[in-house]
Backbone as numpy.savetxt, mean C-alpha at the origin, in Angstrom:
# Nx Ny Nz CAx CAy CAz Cx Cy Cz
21.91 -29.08 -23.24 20.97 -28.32 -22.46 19.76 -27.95 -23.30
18.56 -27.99 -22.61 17.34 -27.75 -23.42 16.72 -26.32 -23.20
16.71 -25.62 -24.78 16.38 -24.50 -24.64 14.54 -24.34 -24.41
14.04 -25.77 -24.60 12.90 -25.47 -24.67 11.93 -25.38 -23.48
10.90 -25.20 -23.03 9.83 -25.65 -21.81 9.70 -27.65 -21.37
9.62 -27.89 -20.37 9.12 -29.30 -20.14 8.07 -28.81 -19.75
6.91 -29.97 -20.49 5.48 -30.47 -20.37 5.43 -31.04 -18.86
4.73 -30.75 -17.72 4.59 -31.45 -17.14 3.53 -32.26 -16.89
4.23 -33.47 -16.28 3.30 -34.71 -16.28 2.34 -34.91 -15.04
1.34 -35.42 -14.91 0.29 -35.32 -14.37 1.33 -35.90 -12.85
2.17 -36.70 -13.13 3.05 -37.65 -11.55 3.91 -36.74 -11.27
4.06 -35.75 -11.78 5.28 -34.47 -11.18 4.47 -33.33 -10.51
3.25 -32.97 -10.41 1.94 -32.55 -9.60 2.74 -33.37 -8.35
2.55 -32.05 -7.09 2.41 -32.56 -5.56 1.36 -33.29 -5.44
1.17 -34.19 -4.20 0.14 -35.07 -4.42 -1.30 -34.00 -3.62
-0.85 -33.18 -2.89 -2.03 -31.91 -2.36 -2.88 -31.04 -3.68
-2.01 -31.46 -4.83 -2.93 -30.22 -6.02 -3.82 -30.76 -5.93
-4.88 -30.61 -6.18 -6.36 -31.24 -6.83 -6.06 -30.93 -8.43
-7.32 -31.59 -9.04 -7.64 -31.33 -10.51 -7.86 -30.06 -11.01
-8.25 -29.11 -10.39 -8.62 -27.75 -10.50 -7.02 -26.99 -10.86
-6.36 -27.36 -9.91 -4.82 -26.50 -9.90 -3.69 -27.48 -10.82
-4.37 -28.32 -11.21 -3.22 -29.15 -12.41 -3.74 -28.43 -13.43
-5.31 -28.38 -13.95 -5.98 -27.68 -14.98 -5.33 -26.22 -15.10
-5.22 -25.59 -14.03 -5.09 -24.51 -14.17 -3.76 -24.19 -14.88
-2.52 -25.20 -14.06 -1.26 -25.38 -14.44 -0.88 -25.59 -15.89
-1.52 -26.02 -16.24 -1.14 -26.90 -17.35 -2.31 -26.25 -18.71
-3.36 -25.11 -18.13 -3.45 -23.84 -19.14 -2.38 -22.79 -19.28
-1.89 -22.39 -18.43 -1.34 -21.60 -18.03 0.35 -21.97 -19.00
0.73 -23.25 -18.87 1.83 -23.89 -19.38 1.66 -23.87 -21.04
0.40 -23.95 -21.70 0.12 -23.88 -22.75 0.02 -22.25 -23.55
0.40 -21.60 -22.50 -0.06 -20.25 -23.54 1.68 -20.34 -24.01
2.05 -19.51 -25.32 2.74 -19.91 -25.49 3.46 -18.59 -25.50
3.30 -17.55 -24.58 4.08 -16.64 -24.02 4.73 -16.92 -22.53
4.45 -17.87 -21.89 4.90 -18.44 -20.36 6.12 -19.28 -21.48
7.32 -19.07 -20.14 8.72 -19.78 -20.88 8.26 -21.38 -20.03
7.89 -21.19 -19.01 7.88 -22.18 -18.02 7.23 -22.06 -16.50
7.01 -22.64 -15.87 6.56 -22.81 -14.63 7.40 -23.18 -13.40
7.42 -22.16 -11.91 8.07 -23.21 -11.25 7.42 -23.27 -10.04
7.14 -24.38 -9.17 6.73 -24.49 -7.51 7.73 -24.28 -6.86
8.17 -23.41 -5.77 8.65 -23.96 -4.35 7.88 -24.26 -3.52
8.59 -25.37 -2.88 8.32 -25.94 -1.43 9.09 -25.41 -0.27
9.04 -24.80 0.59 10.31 -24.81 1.54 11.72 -24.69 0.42
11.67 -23.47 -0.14 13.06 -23.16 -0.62 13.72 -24.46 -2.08
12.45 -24.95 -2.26 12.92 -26.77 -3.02 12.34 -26.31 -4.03
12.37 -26.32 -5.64 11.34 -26.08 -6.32 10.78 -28.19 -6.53
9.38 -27.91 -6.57 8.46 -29.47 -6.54 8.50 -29.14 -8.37
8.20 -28.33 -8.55 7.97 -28.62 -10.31 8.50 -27.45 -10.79
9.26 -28.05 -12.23 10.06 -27.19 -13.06 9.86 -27.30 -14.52
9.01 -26.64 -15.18 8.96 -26.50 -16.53 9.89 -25.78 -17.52
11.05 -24.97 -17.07 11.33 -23.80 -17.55 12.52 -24.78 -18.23
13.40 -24.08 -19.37 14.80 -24.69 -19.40 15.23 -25.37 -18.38
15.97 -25.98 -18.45 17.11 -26.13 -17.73 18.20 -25.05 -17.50
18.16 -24.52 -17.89 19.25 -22.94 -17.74 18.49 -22.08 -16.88
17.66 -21.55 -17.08 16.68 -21.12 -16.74 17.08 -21.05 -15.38
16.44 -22.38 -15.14 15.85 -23.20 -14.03 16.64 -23.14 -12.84
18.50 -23.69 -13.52 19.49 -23.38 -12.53 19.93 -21.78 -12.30
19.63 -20.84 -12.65 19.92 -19.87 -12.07 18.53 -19.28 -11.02
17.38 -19.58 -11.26 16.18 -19.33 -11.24 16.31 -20.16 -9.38
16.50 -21.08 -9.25 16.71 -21.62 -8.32 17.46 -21.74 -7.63
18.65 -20.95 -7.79 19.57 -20.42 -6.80 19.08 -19.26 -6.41
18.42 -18.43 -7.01 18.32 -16.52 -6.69 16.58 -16.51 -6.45
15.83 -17.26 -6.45 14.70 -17.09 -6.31 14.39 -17.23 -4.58
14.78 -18.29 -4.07 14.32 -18.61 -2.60 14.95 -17.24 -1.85
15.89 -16.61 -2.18 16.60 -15.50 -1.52 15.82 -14.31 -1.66
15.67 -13.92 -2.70 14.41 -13.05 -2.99 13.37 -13.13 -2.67
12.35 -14.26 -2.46 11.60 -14.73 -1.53 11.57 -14.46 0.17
12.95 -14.79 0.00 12.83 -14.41 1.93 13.02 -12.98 1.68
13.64 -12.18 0.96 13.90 -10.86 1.39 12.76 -10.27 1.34
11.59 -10.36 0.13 10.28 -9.81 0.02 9.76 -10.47 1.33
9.74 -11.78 2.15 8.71 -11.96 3.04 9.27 -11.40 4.31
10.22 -10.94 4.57 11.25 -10.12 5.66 10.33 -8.99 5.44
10.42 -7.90 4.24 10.07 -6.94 3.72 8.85 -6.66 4.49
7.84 -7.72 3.78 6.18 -7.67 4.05 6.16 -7.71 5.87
6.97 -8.31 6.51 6.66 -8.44 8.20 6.79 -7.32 8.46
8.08 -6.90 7.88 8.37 -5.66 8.48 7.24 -4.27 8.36
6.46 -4.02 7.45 5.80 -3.39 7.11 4.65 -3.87 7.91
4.11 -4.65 8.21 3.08 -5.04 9.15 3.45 -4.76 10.11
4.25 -5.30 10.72 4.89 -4.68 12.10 4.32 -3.52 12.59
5.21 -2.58 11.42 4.84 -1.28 11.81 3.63 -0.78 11.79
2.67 -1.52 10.74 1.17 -1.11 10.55 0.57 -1.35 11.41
0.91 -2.91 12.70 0.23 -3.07 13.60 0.49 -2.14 14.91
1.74 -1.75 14.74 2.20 -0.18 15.65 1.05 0.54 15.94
0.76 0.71 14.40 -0.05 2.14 14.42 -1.46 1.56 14.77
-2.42 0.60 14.30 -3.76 0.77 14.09 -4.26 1.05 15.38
-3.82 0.71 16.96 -4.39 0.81 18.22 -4.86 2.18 17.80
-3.81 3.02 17.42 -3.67 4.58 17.19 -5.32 4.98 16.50
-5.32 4.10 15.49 -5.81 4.65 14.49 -7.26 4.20 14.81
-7.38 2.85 15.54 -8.74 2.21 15.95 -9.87 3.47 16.90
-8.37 4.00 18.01 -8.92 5.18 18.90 -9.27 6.49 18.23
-9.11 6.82 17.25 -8.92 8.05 16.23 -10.71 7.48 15.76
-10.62 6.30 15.53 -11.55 6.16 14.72 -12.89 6.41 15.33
-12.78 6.10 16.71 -14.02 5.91 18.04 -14.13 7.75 18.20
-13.14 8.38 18.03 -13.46 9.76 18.31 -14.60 10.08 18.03
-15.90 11.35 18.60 -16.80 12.10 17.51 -16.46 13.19 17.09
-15.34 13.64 17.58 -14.64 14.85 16.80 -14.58 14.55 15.06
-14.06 13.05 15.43 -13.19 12.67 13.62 -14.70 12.33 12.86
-14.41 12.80 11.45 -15.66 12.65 10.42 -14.85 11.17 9.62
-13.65 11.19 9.65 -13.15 9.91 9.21 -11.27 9.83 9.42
-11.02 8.08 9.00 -9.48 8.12 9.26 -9.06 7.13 7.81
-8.80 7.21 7.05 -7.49 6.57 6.04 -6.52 6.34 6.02
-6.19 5.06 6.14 -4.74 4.58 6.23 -4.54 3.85 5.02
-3.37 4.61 3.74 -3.34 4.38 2.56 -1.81 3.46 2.35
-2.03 2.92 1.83 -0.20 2.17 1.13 0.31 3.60 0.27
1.59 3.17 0.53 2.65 4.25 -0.25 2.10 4.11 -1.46
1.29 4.23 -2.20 0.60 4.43 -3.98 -0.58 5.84 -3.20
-0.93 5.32 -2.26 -2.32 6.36 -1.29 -3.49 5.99 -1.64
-3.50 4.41 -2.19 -4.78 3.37 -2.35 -4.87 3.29 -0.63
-6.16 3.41 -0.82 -6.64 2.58 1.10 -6.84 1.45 1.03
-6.20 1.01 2.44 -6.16 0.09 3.27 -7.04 -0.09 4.03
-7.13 0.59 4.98 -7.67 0.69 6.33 -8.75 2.21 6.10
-10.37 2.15 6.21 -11.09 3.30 6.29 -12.22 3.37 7.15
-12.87 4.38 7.27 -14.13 4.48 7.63 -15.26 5.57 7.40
-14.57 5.88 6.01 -15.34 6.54 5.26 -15.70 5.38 3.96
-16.44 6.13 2.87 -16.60 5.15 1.68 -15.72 5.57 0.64
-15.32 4.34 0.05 -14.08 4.11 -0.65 -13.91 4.91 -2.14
-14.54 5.99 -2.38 -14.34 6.70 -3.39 -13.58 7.91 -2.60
-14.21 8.43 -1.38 -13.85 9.85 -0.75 -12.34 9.25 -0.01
-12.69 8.00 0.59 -11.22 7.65 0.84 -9.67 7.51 -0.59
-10.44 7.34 -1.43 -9.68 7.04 -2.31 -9.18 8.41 -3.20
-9.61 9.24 -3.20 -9.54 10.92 -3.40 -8.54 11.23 -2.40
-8.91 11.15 -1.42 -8.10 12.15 -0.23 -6.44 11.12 -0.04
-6.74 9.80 0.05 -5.77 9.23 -0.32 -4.75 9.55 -0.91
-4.77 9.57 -2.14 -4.46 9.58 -3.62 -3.36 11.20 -3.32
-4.55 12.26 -3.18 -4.56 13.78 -3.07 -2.83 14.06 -1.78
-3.62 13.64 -0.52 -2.75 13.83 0.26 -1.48 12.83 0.36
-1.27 11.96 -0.08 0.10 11.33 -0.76 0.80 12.06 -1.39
0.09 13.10 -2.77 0.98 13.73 -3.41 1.22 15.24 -2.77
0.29 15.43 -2.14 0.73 16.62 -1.06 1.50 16.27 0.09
1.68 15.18 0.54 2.78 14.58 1.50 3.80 14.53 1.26
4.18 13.96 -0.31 5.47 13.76 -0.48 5.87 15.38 -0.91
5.21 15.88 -1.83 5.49 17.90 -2.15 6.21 18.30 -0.92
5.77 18.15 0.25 5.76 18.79 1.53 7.14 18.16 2.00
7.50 16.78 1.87 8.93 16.12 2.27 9.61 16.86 1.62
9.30 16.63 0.15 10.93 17.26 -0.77 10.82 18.94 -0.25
10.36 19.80 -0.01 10.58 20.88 0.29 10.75 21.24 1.74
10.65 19.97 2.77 11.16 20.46 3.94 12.79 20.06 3.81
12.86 19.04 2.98 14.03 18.18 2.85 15.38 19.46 1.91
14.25 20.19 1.26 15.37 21.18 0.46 15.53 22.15 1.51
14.63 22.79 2.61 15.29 23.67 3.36 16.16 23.28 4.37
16.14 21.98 4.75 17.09 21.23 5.75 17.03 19.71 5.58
18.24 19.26 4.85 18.68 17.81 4.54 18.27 16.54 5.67
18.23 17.13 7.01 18.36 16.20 7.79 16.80 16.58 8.96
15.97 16.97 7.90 14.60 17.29 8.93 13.41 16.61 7.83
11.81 16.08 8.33 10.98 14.89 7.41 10.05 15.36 8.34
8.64 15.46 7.39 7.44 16.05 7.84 7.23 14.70 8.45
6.51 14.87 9.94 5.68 13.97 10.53 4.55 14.22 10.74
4.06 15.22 10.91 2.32 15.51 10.80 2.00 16.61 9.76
1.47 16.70 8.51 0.93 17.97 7.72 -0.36 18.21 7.78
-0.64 19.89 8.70 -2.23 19.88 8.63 -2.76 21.25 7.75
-3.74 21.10 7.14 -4.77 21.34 6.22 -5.68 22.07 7.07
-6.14 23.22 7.25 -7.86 23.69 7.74 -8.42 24.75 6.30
-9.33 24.19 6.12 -10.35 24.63 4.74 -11.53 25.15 5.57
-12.29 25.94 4.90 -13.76 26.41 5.56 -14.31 25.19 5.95
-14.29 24.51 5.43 -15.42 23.16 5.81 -14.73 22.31 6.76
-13.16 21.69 6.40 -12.51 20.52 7.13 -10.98 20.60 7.65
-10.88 19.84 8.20 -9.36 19.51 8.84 -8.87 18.85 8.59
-7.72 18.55 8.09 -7.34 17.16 7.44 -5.97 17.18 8.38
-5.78 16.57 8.85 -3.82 16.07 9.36 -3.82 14.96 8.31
-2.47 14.70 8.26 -1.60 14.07 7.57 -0.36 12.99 7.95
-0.13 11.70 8.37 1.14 11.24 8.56 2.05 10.57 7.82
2.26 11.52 6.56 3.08 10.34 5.71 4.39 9.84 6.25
4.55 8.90 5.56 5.45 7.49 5.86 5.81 6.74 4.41
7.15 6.66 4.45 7.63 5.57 3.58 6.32 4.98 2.59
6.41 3.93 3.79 5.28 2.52 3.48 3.65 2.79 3.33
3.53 3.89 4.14 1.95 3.66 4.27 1.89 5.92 5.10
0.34 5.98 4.18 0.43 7.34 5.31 -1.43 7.31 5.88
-1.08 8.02 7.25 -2.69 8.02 7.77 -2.97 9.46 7.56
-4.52 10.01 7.23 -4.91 10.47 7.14 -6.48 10.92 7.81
-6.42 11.98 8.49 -7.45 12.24 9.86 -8.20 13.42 9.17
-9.55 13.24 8.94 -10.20 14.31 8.44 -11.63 14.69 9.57
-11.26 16.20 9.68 -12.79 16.66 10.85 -13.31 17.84 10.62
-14.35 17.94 11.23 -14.70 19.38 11.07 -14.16 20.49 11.46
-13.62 21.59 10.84 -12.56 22.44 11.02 -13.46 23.14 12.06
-12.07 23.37 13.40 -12.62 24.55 14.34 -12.27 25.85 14.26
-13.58 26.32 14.36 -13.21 27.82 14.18 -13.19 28.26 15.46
-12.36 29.58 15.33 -12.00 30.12 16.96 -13.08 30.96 16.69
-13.93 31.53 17.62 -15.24 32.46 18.09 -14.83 33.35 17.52
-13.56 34.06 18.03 -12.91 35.38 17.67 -13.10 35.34 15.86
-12.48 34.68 15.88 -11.94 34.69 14.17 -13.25 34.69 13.32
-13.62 33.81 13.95 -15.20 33.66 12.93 -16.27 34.81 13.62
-16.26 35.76 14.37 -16.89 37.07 14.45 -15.64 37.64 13.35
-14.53 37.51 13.42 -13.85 38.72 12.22 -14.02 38.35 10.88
-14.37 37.42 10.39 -14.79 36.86 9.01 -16.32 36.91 8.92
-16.82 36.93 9.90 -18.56 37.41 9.55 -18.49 38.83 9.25
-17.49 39.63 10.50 -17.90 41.31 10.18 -17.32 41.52 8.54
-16.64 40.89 8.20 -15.51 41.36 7.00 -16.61 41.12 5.92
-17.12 39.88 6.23 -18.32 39.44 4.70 -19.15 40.33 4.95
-19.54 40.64 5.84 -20.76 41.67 5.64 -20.65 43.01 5.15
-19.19 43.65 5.60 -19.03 44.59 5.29 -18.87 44.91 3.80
-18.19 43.42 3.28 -18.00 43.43 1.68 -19.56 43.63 1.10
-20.41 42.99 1.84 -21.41 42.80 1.14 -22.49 44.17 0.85
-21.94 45.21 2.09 -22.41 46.66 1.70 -22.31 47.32 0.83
C-alpha cells in the first residue's frame, strides 16, 4: 500500500475540465501540505490522488456525508423559503425602517438596510436572542422565545430567533400620547 500522494495525469482529468481547472488541480496537488485530491461524480470518485488508504476509507464515508450535508442545506432553505413571503411583506411595510434575516453566526443574508447597520444589529441581536433562550429555558425546560421585542427612545426592534437563521424587524418606536405627555412633564420638571 502506498503511503504516498499519486501525481495525476493529464488522461485521469474528466474530459469536461478545461485547462484552467487541471492548472488549478495540479497547483493545488503540488503544495506540499495537500495529502491528496479527490473528485466525485454521482457518489463515484473520477480522480484520486490521496493514498490508497486514505482513499478507501475516504470513499466509503464521504458520499454519505455529502448527502447528509445536502439533506441538511434543503432543509434549511425550505424553511427560509417559509419565511421570506413573510419577510418580503414586512419589507413593503412604511411602518418598517428595515428587516434582517441573519444565519445562525447573525451574518446577513437577506436585508434592506446597508450592510454594516445590518451587520451590527445582526451580530447584537443573535447574542441577545440566544441570552433570552437560555434564560427562558432556565425558568421552564420545555418553553423557547419566539418573538423578543426591544423599544428604545428612538427604535423598535422585534426579534425571531431560530436555530438556523433569525429575522430581525427594526421601526420607529411608538409612543403612546399619554406616556409621552408623562415623560415631557417629568423632563421639564427635572429641568426646573
Amino acid at each position: 500500500m502506498s503511503l504516498y500522494k499519486k501525481k495525476p495525469y493529464q488522461t485521469d482529468f474528466p474530459s469536461d475540465f478545461d485547462k484552467s481547472v487541471t492548472t488549478i488541480i495540479t497547483r493545488i496537488e503540488d503544495n506540499s501540505r495537500v495529502i491528496g485530491i479527490m473528485f466525485f461524480r454521482h457518489n463515484f470518485p473520477q480522480i484520486c490522488t490521496v493514498p490508497l488508504i486514505v482513499s478507501q476509507t475516504l470513499s466509503s464515508k464521504l458520499p454519505s456525508l455529502t448527502s447528509l450535508f445536502q439533506t441538511a442545506i434543503k432543509e434549511i432553505t425550505d424553511e427560509i423559503n417559509k419565511i421570506n413571503p413573510m419577510v418580503d411583506r414586512m419589507m413593503e411595510d412604511d411602518s418598517v425602517e428595515g428587516v434582517i434575516m441573519t444565519n445562525k453566526e447573525g451574518v446577513p443574508i437577506l436585508t434592506n438596510t446597508n450592510l454594516v447597520a445590518a451587520t451590527n444589529y445582526g451580530i447584537g441581536m443573535r447574542n441577545l436572542g440566544q441570552m433570552a433562550q437560555i434564560s427562558a429555558q432556565e425558568i421552564d425546560p420545555f418553553d423557547e422565545v419566539l418573538i423578543l421585542r426591544i423599544i428604545t427612545k428612538k427604535i423598535e426592534v422585534m426579534v425571531a430567533p431560530r436555530q438556523e437563521f433569525a429575522i430581525v424587524v427594526m421601526q420607529h418606536a411608538r409612543t403612546n400620547k399619554k406616556n409621552a405627555k408623562l415623560m415631557e412633564d417629568k423632563m421639564n420638571a427635572n429641568n426646573k
